[in-house]
Each structure stands twice: as C-alpha cells, then as structure tokens.
mmCIF file of C-alpha atoms in Angstrom:
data_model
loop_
_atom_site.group_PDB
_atom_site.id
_atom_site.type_symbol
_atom_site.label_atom_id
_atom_site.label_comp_id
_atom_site.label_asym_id
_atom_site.label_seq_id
_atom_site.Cartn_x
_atom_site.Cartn_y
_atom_site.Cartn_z
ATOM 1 C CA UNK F 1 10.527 -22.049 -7.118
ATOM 2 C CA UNK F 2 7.706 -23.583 -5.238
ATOM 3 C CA UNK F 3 7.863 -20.487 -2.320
ATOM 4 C CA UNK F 4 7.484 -18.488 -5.280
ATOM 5 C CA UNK F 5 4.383 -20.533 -6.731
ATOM 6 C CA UNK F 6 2.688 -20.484 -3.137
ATOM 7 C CA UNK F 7 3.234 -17.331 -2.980
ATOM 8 C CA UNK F 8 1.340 -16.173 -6.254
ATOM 9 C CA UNK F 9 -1.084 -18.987 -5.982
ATOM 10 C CA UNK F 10 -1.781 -17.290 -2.358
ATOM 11 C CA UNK F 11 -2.354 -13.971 -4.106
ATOM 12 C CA UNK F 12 -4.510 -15.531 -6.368
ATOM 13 C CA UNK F 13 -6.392 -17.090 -3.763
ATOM 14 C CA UNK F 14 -7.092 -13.637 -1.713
ATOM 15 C CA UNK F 15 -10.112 -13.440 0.126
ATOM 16 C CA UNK F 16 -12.656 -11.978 -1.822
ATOM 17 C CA UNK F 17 -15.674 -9.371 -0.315
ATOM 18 C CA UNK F 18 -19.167 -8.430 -0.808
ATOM 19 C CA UNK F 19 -20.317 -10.642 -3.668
ATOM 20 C CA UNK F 20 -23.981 -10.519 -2.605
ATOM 21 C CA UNK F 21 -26.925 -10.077 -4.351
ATOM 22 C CA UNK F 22 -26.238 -7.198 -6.875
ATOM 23 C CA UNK F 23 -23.003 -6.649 -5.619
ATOM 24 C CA UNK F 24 -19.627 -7.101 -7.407
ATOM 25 C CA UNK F 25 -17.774 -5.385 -4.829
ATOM 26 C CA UNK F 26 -14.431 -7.350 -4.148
ATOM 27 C CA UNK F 27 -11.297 -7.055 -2.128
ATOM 28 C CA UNK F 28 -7.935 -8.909 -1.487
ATOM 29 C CA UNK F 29 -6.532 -9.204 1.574
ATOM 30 C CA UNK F 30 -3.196 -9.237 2.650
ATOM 31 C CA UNK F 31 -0.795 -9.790 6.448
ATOM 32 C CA UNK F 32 1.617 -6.906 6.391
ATOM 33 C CA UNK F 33 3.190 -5.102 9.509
ATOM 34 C CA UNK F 34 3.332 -1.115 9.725
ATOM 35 C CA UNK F 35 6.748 0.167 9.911
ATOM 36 C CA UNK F 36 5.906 3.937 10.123
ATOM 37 C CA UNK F 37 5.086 6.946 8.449
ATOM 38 C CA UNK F 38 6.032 10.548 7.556
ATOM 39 C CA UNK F 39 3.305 12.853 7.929
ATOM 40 C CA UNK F 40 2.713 16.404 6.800
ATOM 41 C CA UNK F 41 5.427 16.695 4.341
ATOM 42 C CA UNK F 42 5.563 19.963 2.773
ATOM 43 C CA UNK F 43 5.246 20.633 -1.191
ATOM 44 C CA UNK F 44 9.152 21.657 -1.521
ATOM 45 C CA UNK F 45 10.190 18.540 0.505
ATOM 46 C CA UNK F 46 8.354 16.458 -1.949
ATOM 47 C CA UNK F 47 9.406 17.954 -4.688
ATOM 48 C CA UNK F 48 12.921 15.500 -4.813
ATOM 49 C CA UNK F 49 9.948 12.609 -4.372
ATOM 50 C CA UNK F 50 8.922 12.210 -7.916
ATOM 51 C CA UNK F 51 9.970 8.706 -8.869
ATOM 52 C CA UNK F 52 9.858 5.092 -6.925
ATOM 53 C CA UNK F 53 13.945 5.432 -6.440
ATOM 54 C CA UNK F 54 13.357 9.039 -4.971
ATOM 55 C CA UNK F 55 10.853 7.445 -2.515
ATOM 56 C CA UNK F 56 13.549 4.370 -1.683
ATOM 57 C CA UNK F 57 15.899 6.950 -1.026
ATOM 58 C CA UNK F 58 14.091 9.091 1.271
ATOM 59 C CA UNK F 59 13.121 6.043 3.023
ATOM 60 C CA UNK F 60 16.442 4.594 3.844
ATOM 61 C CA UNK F 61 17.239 8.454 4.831
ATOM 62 C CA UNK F 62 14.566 8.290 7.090
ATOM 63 C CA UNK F 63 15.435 5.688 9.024
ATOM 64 C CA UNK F 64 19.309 6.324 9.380
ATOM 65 C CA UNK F 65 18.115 9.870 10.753
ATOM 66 C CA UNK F 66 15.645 7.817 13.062
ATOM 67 C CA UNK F 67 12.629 8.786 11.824
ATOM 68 C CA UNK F 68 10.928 5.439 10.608
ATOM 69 C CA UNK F 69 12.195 2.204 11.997
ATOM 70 C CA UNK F 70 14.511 -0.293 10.283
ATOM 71 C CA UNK F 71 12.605 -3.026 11.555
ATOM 72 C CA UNK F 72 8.963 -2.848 12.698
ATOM 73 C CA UNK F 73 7.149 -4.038 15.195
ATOM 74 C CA UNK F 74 6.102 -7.796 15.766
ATOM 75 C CA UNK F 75 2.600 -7.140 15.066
ATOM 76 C CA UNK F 76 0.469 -7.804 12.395
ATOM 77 C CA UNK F 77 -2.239 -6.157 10.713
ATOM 78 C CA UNK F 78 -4.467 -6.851 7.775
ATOM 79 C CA UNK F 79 -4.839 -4.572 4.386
ATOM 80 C CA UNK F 80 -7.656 -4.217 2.882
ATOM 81 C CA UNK F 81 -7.156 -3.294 -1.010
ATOM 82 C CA UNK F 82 -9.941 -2.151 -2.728
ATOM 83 C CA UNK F 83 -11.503 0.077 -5.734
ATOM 84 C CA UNK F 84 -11.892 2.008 -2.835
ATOM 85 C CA UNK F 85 -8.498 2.363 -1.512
ATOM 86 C CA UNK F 86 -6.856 0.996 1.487
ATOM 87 C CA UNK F 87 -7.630 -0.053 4.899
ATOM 88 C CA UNK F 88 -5.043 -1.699 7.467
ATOM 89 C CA UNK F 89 -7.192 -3.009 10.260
ATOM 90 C CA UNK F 90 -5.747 -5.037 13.518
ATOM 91 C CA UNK F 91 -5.909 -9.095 12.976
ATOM 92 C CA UNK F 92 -9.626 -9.049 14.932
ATOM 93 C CA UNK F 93 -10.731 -6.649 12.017
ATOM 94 C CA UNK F 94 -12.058 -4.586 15.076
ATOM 95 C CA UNK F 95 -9.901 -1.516 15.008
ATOM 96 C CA UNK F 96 -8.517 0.270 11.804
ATOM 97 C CA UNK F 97 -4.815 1.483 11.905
ATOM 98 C CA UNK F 98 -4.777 3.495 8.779
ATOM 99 C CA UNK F 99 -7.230 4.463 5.568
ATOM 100 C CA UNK F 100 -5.800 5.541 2.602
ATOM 101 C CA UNK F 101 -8.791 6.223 0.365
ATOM 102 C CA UNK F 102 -7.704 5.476 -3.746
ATOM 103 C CA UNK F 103 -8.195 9.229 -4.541
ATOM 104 C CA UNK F 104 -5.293 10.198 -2.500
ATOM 105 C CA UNK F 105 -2.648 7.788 -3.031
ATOM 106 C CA UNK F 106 -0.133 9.818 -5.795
ATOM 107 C CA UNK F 107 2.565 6.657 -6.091
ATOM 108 C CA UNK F 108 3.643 3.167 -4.473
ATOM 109 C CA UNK F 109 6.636 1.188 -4.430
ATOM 110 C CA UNK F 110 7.868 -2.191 -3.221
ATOM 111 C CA UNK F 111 11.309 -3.166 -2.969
ATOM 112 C CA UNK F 112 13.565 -5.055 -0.736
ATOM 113 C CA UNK F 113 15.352 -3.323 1.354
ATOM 114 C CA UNK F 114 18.054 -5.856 1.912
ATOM 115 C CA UNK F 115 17.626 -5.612 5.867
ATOM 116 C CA UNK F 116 15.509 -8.661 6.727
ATOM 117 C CA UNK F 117 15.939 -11.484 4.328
ATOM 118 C CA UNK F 118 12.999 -12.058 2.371
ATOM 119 C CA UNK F 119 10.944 -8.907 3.031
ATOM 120 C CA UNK F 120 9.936 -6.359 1.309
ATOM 121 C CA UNK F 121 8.707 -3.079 2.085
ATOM 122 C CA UNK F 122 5.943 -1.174 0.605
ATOM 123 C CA UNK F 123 5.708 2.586 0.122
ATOM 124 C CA UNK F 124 2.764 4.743 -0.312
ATOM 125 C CA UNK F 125 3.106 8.395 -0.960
ATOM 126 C CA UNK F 126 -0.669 10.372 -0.540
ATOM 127 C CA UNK F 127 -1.591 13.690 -0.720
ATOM 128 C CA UNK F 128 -3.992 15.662 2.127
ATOM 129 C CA UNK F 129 -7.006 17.041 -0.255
ATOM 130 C CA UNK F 130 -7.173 19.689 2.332
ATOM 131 C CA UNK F 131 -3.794 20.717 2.682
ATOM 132 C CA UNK F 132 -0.835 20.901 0.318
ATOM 133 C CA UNK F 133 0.547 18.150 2.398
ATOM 134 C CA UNK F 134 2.404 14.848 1.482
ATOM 135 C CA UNK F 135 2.503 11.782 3.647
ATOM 136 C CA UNK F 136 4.787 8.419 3.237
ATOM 137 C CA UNK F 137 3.308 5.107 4.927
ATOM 138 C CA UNK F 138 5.757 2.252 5.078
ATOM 139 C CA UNK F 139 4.545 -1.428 5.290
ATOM 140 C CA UNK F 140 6.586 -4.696 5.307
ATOM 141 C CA UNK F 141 5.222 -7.677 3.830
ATOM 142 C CA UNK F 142 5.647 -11.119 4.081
ATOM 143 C CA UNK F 143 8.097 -11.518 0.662
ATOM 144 C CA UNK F 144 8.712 -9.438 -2.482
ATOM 145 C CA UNK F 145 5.749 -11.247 -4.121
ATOM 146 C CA UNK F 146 3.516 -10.336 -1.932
ATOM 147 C CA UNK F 147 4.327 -6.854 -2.257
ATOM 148 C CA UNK F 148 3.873 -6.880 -6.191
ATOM 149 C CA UNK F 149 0.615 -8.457 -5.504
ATOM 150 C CA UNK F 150 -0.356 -5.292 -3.241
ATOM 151 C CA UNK F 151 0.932 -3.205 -6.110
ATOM 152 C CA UNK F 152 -0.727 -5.045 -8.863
ATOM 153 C CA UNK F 153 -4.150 -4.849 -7.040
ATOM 154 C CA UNK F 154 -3.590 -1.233 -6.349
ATOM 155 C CA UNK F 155 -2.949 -0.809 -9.708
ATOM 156 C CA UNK F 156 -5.915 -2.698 -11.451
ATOM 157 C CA UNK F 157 -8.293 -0.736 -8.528
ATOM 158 C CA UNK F 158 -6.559 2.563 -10.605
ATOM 159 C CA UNK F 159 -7.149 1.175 -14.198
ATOM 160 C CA UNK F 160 -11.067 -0.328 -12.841
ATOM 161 C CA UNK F 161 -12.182 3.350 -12.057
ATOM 162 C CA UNK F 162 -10.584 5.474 -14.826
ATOM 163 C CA UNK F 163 -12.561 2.992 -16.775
ATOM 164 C CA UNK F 164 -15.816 3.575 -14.923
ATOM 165 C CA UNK F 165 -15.020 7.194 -15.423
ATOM 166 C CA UNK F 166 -14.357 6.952 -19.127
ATOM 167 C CA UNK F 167 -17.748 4.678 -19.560
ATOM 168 C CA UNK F 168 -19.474 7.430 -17.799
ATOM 169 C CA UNK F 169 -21.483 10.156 -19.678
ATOM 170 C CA UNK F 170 -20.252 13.849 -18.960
ATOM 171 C CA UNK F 171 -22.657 15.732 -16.876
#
C-alpha cells in the first residue's frame, strides 16, 4: 500500500515546466525505457488494431516473431508529456529519442505484461499525417502506476485542447 502511495504521490509531484511570466505552460515528467517500435504499418494491417486488447495482442505477437524485444535495454530515458505531445529525451536532456506530437497519437495503452514483475508497458499507436501509415512505440515504466499516470496526463493534455478548441470562435 505505501509503494502504491509513493507512487501516486510521485506522479503528483511531477516536475512541472515553463511557469514564467505569462506562461501556464506545464509538463510532467516521467523515467521510462524504450522497448521498440513498429514503423510504417500499413492501413489494412491496422485495421485488426482498433481497441487497447488488439494493440496488447499485436504486441506480444511482435515480440514472439522477434520484432520488438521482450525486455529492453538498461537505459533510461525521460518523457516529456505535454499539451503538446510527447518527447523522450536521453537522462542529460541533450538528445531526443522520439517526438510524438498530440495531433498524431490515435490510442495508448498500459498494461502489464506479466514478464518483469512490476512493470508495465506502455503503447502508443500514431498515425504519419503524410502517409497513410501507422506506427506502435513501446515504453516500459517503472510500475503499473506510473503508466496510468502517463495515460492520465495524456489524456487530460486531449480533454485541455478540445476545450481550447471548443472555447474558440469559428473562423
């Protein structure tokens, strides 16, 4: 009970951005290591990828056909979760692995995937604006509380800009 209380008070407690002058801007930020991804998925393969056990599934397909990792490597990066999106930068915030910009990302899941006790893994399933491409990104975070706190903050990020876009007057 009191892993679990860390845990959420540690969510609670994320490290909040760019609350200057004028600026309301904020961010949590979370540890999480990159497992792998699936890139360029074509419209018919994702078409079996519609809900969160459909992504699970492909996942753990994935990785018995050796195409994502069961277990990734030791290193650990930092995500960024914003109104903006998504950024995983390296621990020295000097180089960034991956940006996954809100606009793009069509679902996420976290679940544990029974493999390493105590993880869980986080899925994030975008779309190329360019292309009619699908991509899967595959985290692992520290627990399964930290990965609901990844989705909730995703999620309010979601609900924050459909209501700037409902405030805002049609052009």
């Amino acid at each position: 009970m009191q892993v679990k209380q860390a845990a959420k008070d540690k969510a609670l407690s994320l490290q909040k951005r760019g609350q200057g002058a004028g600026n309301s801007e904020a961010s949590s930020e979370f540890k999480v290591k990159y497992v792998g991804s699936i890139e360029r998925l074509k419209p018919n393969d994702c078409k079996t990828l519609q809900g969160p056990l459909d992504l699970i599934n492909y996942i753990d397909v994935a990785q018995q056909d050796g195409k994502l990792p069961y277990v990734p490597p030791e290193e650990e990066f930092n995500m960024v979760v914003s109104k903006y999106g998504i950024k995983v930068v390296t621990s020295d915030q000097y180089d960034v692995l991956h940006r996954h910009a809100l606009y793009l990302i069509v679902s996420m899941v976290c679940y544990d995937d029974g493999l390493v006790a105590g993880r869980s893994l986080l899925a994030l399933k975008t779309k190329d604006p360019t292309e009619d491409q699908y991509s899967l990104w595959v985290y692992q975070c520290n627990n399964v509380d930290q990965a609901q706190a990844i989705c909730k903050v995703l999620s309010t990020a979601f609900d924050a800009v459909l209501s700037e876009k409902a405030r805002a007057p049609m052009e």
